[in-house]
Short mmCIF file of C-alpha atoms in Angstrom, two decimals:
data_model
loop_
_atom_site.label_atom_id
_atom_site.label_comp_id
_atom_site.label_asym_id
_atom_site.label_seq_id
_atom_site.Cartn_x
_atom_site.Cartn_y
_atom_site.Cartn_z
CA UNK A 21 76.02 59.69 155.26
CA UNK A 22 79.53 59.88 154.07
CA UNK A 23 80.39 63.33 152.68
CA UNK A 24 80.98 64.46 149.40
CA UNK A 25 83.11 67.72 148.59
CA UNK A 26 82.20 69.33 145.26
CA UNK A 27 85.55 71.90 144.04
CA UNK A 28 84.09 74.97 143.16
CA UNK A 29 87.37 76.29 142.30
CA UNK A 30 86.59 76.92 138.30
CA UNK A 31 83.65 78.91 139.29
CA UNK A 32 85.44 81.04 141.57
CA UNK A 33 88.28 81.93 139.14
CA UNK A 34 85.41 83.15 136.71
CA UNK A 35 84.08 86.37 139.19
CA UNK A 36 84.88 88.98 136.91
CA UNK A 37 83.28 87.56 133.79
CA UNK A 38 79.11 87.47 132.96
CA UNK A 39 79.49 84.92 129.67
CA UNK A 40 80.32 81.37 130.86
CA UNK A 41 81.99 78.66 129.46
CA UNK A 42 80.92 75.69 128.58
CA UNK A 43 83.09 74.57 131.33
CA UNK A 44 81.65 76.86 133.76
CA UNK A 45 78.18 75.61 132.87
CA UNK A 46 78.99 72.23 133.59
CA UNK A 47 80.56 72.93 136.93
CA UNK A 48 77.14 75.38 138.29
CA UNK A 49 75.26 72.28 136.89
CA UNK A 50 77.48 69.63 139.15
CA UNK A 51 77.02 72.47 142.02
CA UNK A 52 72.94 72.07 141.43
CA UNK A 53 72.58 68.99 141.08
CA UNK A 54 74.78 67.41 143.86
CA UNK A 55 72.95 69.75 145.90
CA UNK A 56 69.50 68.37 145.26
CA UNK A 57 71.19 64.85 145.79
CA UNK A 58 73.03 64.99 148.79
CA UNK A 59 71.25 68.74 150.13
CA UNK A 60 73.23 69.20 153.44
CA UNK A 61 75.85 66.80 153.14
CA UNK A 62 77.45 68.17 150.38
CA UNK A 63 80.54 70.74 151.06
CA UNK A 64 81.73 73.11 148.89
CA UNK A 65 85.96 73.26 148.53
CA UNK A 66 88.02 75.31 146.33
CA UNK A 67 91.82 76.27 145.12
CA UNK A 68 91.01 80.34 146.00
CA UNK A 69 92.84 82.60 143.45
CA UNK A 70 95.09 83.71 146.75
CA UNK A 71 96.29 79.73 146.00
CA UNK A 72 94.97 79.21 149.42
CA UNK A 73 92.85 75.54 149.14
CA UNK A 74 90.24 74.50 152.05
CA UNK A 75 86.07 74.49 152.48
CA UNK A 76 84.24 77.56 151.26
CA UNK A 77 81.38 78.60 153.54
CA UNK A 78 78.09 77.11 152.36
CA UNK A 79 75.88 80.52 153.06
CA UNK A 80 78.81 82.46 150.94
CA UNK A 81 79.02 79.27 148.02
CA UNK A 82 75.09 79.22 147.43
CA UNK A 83 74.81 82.91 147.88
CA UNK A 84 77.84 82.91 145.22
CA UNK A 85 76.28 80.58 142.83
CA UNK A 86 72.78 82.59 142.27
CA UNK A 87 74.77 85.71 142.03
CA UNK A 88 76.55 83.89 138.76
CA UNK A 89 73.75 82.68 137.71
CA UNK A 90 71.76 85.95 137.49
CA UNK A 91 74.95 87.55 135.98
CA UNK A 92 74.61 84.99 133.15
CA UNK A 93 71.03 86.05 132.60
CA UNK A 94 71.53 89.71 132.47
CA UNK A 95 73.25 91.60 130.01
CA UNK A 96 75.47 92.68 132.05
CA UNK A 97 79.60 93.52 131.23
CA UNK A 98 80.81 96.01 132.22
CA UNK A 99 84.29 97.44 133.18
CA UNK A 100 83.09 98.17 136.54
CA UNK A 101 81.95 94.54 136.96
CA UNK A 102 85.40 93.61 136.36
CA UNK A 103 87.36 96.01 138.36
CA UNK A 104 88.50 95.10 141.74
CA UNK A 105 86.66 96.61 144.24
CA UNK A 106 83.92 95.15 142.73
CA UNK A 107 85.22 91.62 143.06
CA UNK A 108 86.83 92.05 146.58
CA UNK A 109 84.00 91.60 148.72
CA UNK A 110 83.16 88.56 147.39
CA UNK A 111 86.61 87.23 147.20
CA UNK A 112 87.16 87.84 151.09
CA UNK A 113 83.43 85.91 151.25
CA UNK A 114 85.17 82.71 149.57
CA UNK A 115 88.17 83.41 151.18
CA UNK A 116 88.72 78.87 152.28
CA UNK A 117 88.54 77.61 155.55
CA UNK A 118 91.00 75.17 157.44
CA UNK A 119 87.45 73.81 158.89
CA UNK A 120 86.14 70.55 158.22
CA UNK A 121 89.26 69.56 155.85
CA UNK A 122 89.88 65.54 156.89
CA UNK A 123 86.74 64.57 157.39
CA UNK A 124 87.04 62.17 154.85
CA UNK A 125 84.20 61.39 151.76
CA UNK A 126 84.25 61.03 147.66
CA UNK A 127 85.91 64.59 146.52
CA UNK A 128 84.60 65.56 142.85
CA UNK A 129 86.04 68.05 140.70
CA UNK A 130 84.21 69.08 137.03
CA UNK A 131 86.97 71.09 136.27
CA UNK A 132 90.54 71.01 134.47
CA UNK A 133 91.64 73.61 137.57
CA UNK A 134 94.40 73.12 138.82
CA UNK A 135 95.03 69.85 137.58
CA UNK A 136 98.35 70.40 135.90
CA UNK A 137 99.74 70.25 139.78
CA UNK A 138 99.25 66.65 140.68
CA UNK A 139 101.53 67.42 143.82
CA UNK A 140 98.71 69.98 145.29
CA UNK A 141 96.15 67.56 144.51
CA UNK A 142 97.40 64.84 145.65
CA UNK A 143 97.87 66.96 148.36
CA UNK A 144 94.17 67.81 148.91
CA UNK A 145 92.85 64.73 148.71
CA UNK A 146 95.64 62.99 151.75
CA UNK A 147 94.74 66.32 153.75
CA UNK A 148 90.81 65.30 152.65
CA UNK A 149 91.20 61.85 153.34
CA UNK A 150 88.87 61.20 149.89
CA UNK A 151 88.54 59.40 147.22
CA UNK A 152 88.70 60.94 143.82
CA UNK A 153 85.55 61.24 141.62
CA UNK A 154 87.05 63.61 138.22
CA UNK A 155 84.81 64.35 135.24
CA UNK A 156 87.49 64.51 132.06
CA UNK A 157 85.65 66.71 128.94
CA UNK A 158 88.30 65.60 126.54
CA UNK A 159 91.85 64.69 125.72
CA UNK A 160 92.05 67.04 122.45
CA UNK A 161 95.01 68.92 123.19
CA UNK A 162 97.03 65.60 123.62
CA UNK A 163 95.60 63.81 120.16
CA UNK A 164 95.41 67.25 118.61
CA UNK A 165 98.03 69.40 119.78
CA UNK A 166 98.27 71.24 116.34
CA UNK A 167 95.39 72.65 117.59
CA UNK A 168 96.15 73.44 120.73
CA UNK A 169 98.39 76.43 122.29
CA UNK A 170 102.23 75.74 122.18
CA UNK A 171 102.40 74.29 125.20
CA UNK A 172 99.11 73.11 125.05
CA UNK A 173 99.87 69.47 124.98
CA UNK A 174 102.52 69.03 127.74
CA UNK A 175 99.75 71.04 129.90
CA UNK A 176 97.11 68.81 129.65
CA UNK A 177 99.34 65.58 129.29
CA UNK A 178 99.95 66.65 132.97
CA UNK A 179 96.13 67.11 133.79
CA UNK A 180 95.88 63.40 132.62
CA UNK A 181 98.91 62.25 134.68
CA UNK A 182 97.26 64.00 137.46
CA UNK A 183 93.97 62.34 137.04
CA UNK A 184 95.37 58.81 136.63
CA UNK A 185 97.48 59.02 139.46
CA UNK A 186 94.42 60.59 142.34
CA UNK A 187 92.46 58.08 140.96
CA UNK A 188 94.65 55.09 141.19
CA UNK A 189 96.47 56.16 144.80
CA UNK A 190 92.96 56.78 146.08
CA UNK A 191 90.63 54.46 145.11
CA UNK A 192 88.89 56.59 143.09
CA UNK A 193 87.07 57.01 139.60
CA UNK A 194 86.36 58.74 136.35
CA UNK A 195 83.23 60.58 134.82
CA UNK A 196 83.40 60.93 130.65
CA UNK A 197 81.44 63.12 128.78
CA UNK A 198 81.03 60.68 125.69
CA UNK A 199 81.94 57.46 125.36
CA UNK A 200 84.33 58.69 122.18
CA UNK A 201 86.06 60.29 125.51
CA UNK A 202 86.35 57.50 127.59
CA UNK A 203 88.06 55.43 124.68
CA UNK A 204 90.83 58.25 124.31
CA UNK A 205 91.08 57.94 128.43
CA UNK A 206 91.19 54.36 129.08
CA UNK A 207 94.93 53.68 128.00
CA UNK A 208 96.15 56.77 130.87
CA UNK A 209 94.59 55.00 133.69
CA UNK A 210 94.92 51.92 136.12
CA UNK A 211 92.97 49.14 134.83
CA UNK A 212 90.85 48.82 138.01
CA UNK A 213 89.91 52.51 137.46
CA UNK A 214 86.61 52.56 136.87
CA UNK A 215 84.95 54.86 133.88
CA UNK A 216 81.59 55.85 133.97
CA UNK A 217 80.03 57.52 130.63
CA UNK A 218 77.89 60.14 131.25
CA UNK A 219 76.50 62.99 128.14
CA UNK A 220 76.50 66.28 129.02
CA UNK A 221 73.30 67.79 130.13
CA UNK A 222 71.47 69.77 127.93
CA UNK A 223 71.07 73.17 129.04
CA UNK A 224 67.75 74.58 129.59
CA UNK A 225 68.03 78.07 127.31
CA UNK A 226 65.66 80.70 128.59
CA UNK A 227 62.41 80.67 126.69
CA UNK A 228 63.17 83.87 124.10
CA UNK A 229 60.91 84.62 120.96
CA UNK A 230 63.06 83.87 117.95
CA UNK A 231 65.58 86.66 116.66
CA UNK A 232 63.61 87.54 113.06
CA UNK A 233 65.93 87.35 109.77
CA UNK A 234 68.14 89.89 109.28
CA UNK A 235 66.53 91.87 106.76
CA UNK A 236 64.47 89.59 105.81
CA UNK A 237 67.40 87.14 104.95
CA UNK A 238 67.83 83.85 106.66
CA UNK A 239 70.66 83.20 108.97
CA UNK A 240 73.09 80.51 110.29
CA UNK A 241 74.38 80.05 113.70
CA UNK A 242 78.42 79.05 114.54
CA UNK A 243 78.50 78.88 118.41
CA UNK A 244 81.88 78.12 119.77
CA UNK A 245 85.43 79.73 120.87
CA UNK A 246 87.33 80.85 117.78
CA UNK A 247 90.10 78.63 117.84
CA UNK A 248 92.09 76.52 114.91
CA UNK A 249 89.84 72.84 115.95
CA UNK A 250 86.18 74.82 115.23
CA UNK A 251 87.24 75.12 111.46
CA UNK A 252 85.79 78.65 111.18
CA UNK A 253 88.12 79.57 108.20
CA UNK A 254 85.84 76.84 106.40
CA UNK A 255 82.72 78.61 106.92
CA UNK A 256 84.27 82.07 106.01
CA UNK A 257 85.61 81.40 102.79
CA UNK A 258 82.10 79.65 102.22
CA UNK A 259 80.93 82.76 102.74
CA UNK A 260 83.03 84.28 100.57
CA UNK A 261 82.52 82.15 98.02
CA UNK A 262 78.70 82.85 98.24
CA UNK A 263 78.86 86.72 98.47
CA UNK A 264 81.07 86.72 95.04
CA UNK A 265 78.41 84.39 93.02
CA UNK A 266 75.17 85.33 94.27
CA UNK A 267 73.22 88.27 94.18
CA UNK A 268 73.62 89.96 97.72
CA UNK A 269 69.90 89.49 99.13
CA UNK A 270 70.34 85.47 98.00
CA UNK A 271 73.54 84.99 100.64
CA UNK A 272 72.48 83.62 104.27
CA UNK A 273 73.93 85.44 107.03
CA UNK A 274 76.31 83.95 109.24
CA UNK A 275 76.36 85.16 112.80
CA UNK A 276 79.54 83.66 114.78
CA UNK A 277 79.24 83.88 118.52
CA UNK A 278 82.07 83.01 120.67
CA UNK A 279 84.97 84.89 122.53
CA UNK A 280 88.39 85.60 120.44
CA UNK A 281 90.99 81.91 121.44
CA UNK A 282 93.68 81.61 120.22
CA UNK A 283 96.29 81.13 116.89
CA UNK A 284 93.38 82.39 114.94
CA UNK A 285 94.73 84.98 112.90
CA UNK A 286 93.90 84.00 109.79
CA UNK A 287 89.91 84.27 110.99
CA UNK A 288 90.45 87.25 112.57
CA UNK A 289 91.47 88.73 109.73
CA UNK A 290 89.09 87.94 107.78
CA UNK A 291 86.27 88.95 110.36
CA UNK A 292 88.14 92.35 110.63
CA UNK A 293 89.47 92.85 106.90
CA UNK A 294 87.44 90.92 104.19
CA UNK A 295 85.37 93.30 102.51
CA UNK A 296 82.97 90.75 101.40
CA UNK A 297 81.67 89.61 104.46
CA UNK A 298 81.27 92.47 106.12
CA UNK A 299 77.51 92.59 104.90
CA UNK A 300 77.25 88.73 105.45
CA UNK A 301 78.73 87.78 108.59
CA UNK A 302 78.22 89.18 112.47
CA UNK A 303 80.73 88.36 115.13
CA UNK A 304 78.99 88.23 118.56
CA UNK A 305 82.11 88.21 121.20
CA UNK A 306 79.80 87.86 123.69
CA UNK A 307 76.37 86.51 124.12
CA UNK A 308 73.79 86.54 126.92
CA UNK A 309 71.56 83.59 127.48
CA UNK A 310 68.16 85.18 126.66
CA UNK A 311 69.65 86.75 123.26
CA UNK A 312 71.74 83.31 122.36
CA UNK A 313 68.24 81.06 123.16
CA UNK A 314 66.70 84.05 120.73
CA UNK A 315 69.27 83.70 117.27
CA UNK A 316 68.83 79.73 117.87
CA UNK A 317 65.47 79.61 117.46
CA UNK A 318 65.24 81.86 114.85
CA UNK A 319 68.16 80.23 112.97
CA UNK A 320 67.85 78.30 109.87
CA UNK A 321 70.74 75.29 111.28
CA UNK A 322 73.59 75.57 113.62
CA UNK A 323 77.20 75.03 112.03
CA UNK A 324 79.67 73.26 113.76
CA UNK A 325 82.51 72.35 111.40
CA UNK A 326 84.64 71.07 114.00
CA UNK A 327 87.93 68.92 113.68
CA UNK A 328 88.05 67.19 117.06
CA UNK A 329 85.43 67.40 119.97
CA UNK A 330 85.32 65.72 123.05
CA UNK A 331 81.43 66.92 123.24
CA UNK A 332 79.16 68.67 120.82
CA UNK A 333 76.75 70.61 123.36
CA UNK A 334 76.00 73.43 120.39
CA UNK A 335 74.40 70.69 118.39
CA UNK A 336 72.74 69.44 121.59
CA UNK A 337 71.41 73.07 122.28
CA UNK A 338 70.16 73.65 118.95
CA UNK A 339 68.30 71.04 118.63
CA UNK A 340 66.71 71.18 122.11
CA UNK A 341 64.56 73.91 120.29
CA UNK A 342 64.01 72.86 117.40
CA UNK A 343 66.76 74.18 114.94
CA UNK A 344 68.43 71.78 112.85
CA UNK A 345 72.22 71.18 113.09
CA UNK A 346 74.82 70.32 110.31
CA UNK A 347 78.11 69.02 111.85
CA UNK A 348 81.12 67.18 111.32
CA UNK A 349 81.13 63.57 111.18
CA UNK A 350 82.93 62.90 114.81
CA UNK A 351 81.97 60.10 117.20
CA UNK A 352 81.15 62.66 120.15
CA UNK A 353 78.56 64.61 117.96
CA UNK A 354 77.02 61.72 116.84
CA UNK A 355 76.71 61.02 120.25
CA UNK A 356 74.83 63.90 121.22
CA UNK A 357 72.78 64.17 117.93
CA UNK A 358 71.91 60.72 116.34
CA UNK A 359 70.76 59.97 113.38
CA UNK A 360 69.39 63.96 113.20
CA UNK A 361 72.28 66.38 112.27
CA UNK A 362 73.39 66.54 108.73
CA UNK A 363 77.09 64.99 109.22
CA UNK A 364 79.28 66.37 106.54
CA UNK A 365 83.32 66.11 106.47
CA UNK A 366 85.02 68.89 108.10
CA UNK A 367 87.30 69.47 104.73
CA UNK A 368 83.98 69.09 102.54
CA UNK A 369 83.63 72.45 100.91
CA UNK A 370 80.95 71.73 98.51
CA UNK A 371 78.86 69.58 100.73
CA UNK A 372 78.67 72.54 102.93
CA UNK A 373 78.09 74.39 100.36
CA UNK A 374 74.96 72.16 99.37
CA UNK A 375 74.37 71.80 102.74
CA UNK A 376 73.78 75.39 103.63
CA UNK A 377 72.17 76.30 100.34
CA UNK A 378 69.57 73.70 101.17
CA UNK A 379 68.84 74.78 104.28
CA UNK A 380 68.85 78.03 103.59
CA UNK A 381 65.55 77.81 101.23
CA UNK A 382 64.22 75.27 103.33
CA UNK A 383 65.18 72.36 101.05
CA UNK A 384 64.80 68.38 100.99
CA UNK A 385 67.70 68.43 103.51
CA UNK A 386 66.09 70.42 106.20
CA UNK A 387 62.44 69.20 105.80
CA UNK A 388 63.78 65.94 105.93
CA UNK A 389 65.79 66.90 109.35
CA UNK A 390 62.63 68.51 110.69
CA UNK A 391 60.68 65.44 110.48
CA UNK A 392 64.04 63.62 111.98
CA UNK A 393 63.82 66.36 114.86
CA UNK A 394 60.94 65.13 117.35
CA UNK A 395 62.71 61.83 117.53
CA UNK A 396 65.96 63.35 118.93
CA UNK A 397 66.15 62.12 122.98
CA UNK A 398 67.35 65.52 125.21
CA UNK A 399 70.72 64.42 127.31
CA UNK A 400 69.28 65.55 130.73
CA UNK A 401 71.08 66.96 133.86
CA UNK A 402 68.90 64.42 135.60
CA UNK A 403 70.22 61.31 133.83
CA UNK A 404 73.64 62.77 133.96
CA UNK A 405 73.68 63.11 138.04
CA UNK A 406 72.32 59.68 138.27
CA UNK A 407 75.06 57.90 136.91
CA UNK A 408 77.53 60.56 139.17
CA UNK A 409 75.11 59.34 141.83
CA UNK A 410 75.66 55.73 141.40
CA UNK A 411 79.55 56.41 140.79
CA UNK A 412 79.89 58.13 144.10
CA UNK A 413 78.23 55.42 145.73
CA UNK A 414 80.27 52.77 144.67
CA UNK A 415 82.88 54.96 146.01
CA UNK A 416 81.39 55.09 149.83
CA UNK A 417 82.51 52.66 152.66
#
């Protein structure tokens, strides 16, 4: 069987931290699930942080892949954790090997790494003898760059270039998370490039009794980094707006969970500064599995007031148990939800409003989404690796 070589190189950058991305997720699920596919004939390569690129030992990469895994269970974050004679030892374990590079196969990376430096890549895969299988999450940054970092846009222009070109000089081909994605792709790459569509796995949150109301008031989930494109200002001066005309035990709670991104001032300061919300709203920086599949299922609806999204795998979480989602009106969450979510404009103030209030007392809008709910079809892993599957086969001799 001709080998594939999965690039682990995301995951390996990520050793000092216990909260994953969503792009960490989806590379641990492409490390699972090619291994129940192709079990010994998959290899494990990686880009080491020492910039050193070859295979990673397959005792040290599975043995490296539980040990995130359990770190993403536990609760565990601490300064120690992050310090560097606690990551040495296993960054000598994945130090790459020279060993088995050339052999040839379908090389698929899950990952933005190291994509902005289409010489190394193109690089790897001459030096791999492979064909290039990438999975692309979005192209945001380049049809959004207002909401993106300065030099946000040129970056992942580059990531794009890089893609296009592997693909094209090797034969290769592209996974999309959402169809919505592969539309924004399709004009970047050769026209024989093949695209294959693929949603995002659902992950499997750890069963968790659900996190009771805050003293006795009902509460709202926002999952998602705080950056300019998630619209949290929106919610916030909702919130506001609700704390200064209701009485205080009639306002939801909001709990926000993501890390701090970036050119967010003006929602930090309100996190850190507004009086009003400080009874209202929770910021949750961090948030293990058990405790995030916990405030899900004991939240009213997820939020997701988003601008632009290449995928919308908050809604997809939330309503893989049960709790109802209200979410912009964008192609990719549509994708993921269906005809379930409540899909409002992101620059809709008072349908939010309405929105929330509704849901809030358990209104027509969220019993009619509850009866909407046990229709909703889970995106699976499964039917995810399949169509990788098929696309690395049409990719073999």
């Amino acid at each position: 069987m001709t080998q594939v070589i999965l690039d682990i190189s995301r995951l390996i950058s990520r050793l000092r931290y216990s909260t994953p991305s969503g792009v960490d997720r989806v590379e641990m699920a492409y490390a699972r699930g090619l291994l129940a596919q192709y079990g010994d004939a998959l290899a494990f390569a990686a880009v080491h942080p020492t910039g050193l690129y070859g295979r990673v030992k397959r005792r040290a990469a599975l043995d490296y892949l539980d040990e995130l895994e359990r770190r993403w269970l536990s609760q565990e974050d601490s300064p120690r954790q992050r310090s560097l004679p606690s990551v040495m030892p296993w960054l000598a374990r994945l130090l790459p090997s020279r060993k088995g590079v050339g052999s040839g196969g379908v090389y698929v990376q899950a990952s933005p790494h190291h994509l902005t430096n289409a010489a190394k890549v193109r690089g790897i895969l001459a030096r791999e003898k492979a064909k290039f299988l990438c999975l692309v999450h979005d192209l945001i940054p380049i049809e959004f760059p207002e909401y993106a970092r300065p030099s946000g846009a040129a970056l992942h222009r580059r990531r794009i270039e890089t893609v296009a070109v592997a693909t094209a000089e090797t034969g290769g081909a592209v996974i999309v998370n959402s169809a919505a994605t592969g539309r924004s792709l399709k004009p970047w790459l050769a026209q024989e490039t093949q695209v294959h569509v693929a949603l995002l796995g659902t992950e499997a949150l750890p069963l968790a009794a659900p996190e009771p109301a805050f003293d006795g008031r009902p509460y709202f989930v926002c999952l998602g980094t705080i950056e300019p494109r998630k619209n949290h200002l929106l919610l916030l001066h909702l919130w506001r707006h609700l704390a200064e005309t209701l009485p205080p035990q009639s306002v939801p709670r909001l709990v926000v969970i993501g890390r701090r991104g970036w050119e967010n001032e003006q929602v930090v300061d309100m996190l850190e500064r507004c009086p009003t919300l400080k009874f209202h709203v929770e910021e949750l920086g961090g948030c293990p599995d058990v405790r995030l599949s916990a405030l899900l299922r004991g939240a009213r609806a997820l939020l997701m007031p988003s601008f632009a999204e290449g995928y919308g795998m908050p809604v997809a979480e939330a309503l893989s148990v049960g709790t109802p989602a209200i979410c912009s009106d964008l192609g990719a969450l549509r994708e993921v939800g269906g005809d379930v979510p409540d899909y409002l404009d992101p620059l809709d103030g008072p349908g939010w409003k309405r929105a929330v209030l509704d849901h809030a007392v358990c209104g027509p809008l969220h019993a009619a989404q509850m009866e909407r709910l046990p229709d909703w079809h889970d995106p699976s892993w499964g039917e995810h690796m399949s169509i990788v599957s098929r696309a690395i086969a049409g990719l073999m001799p």
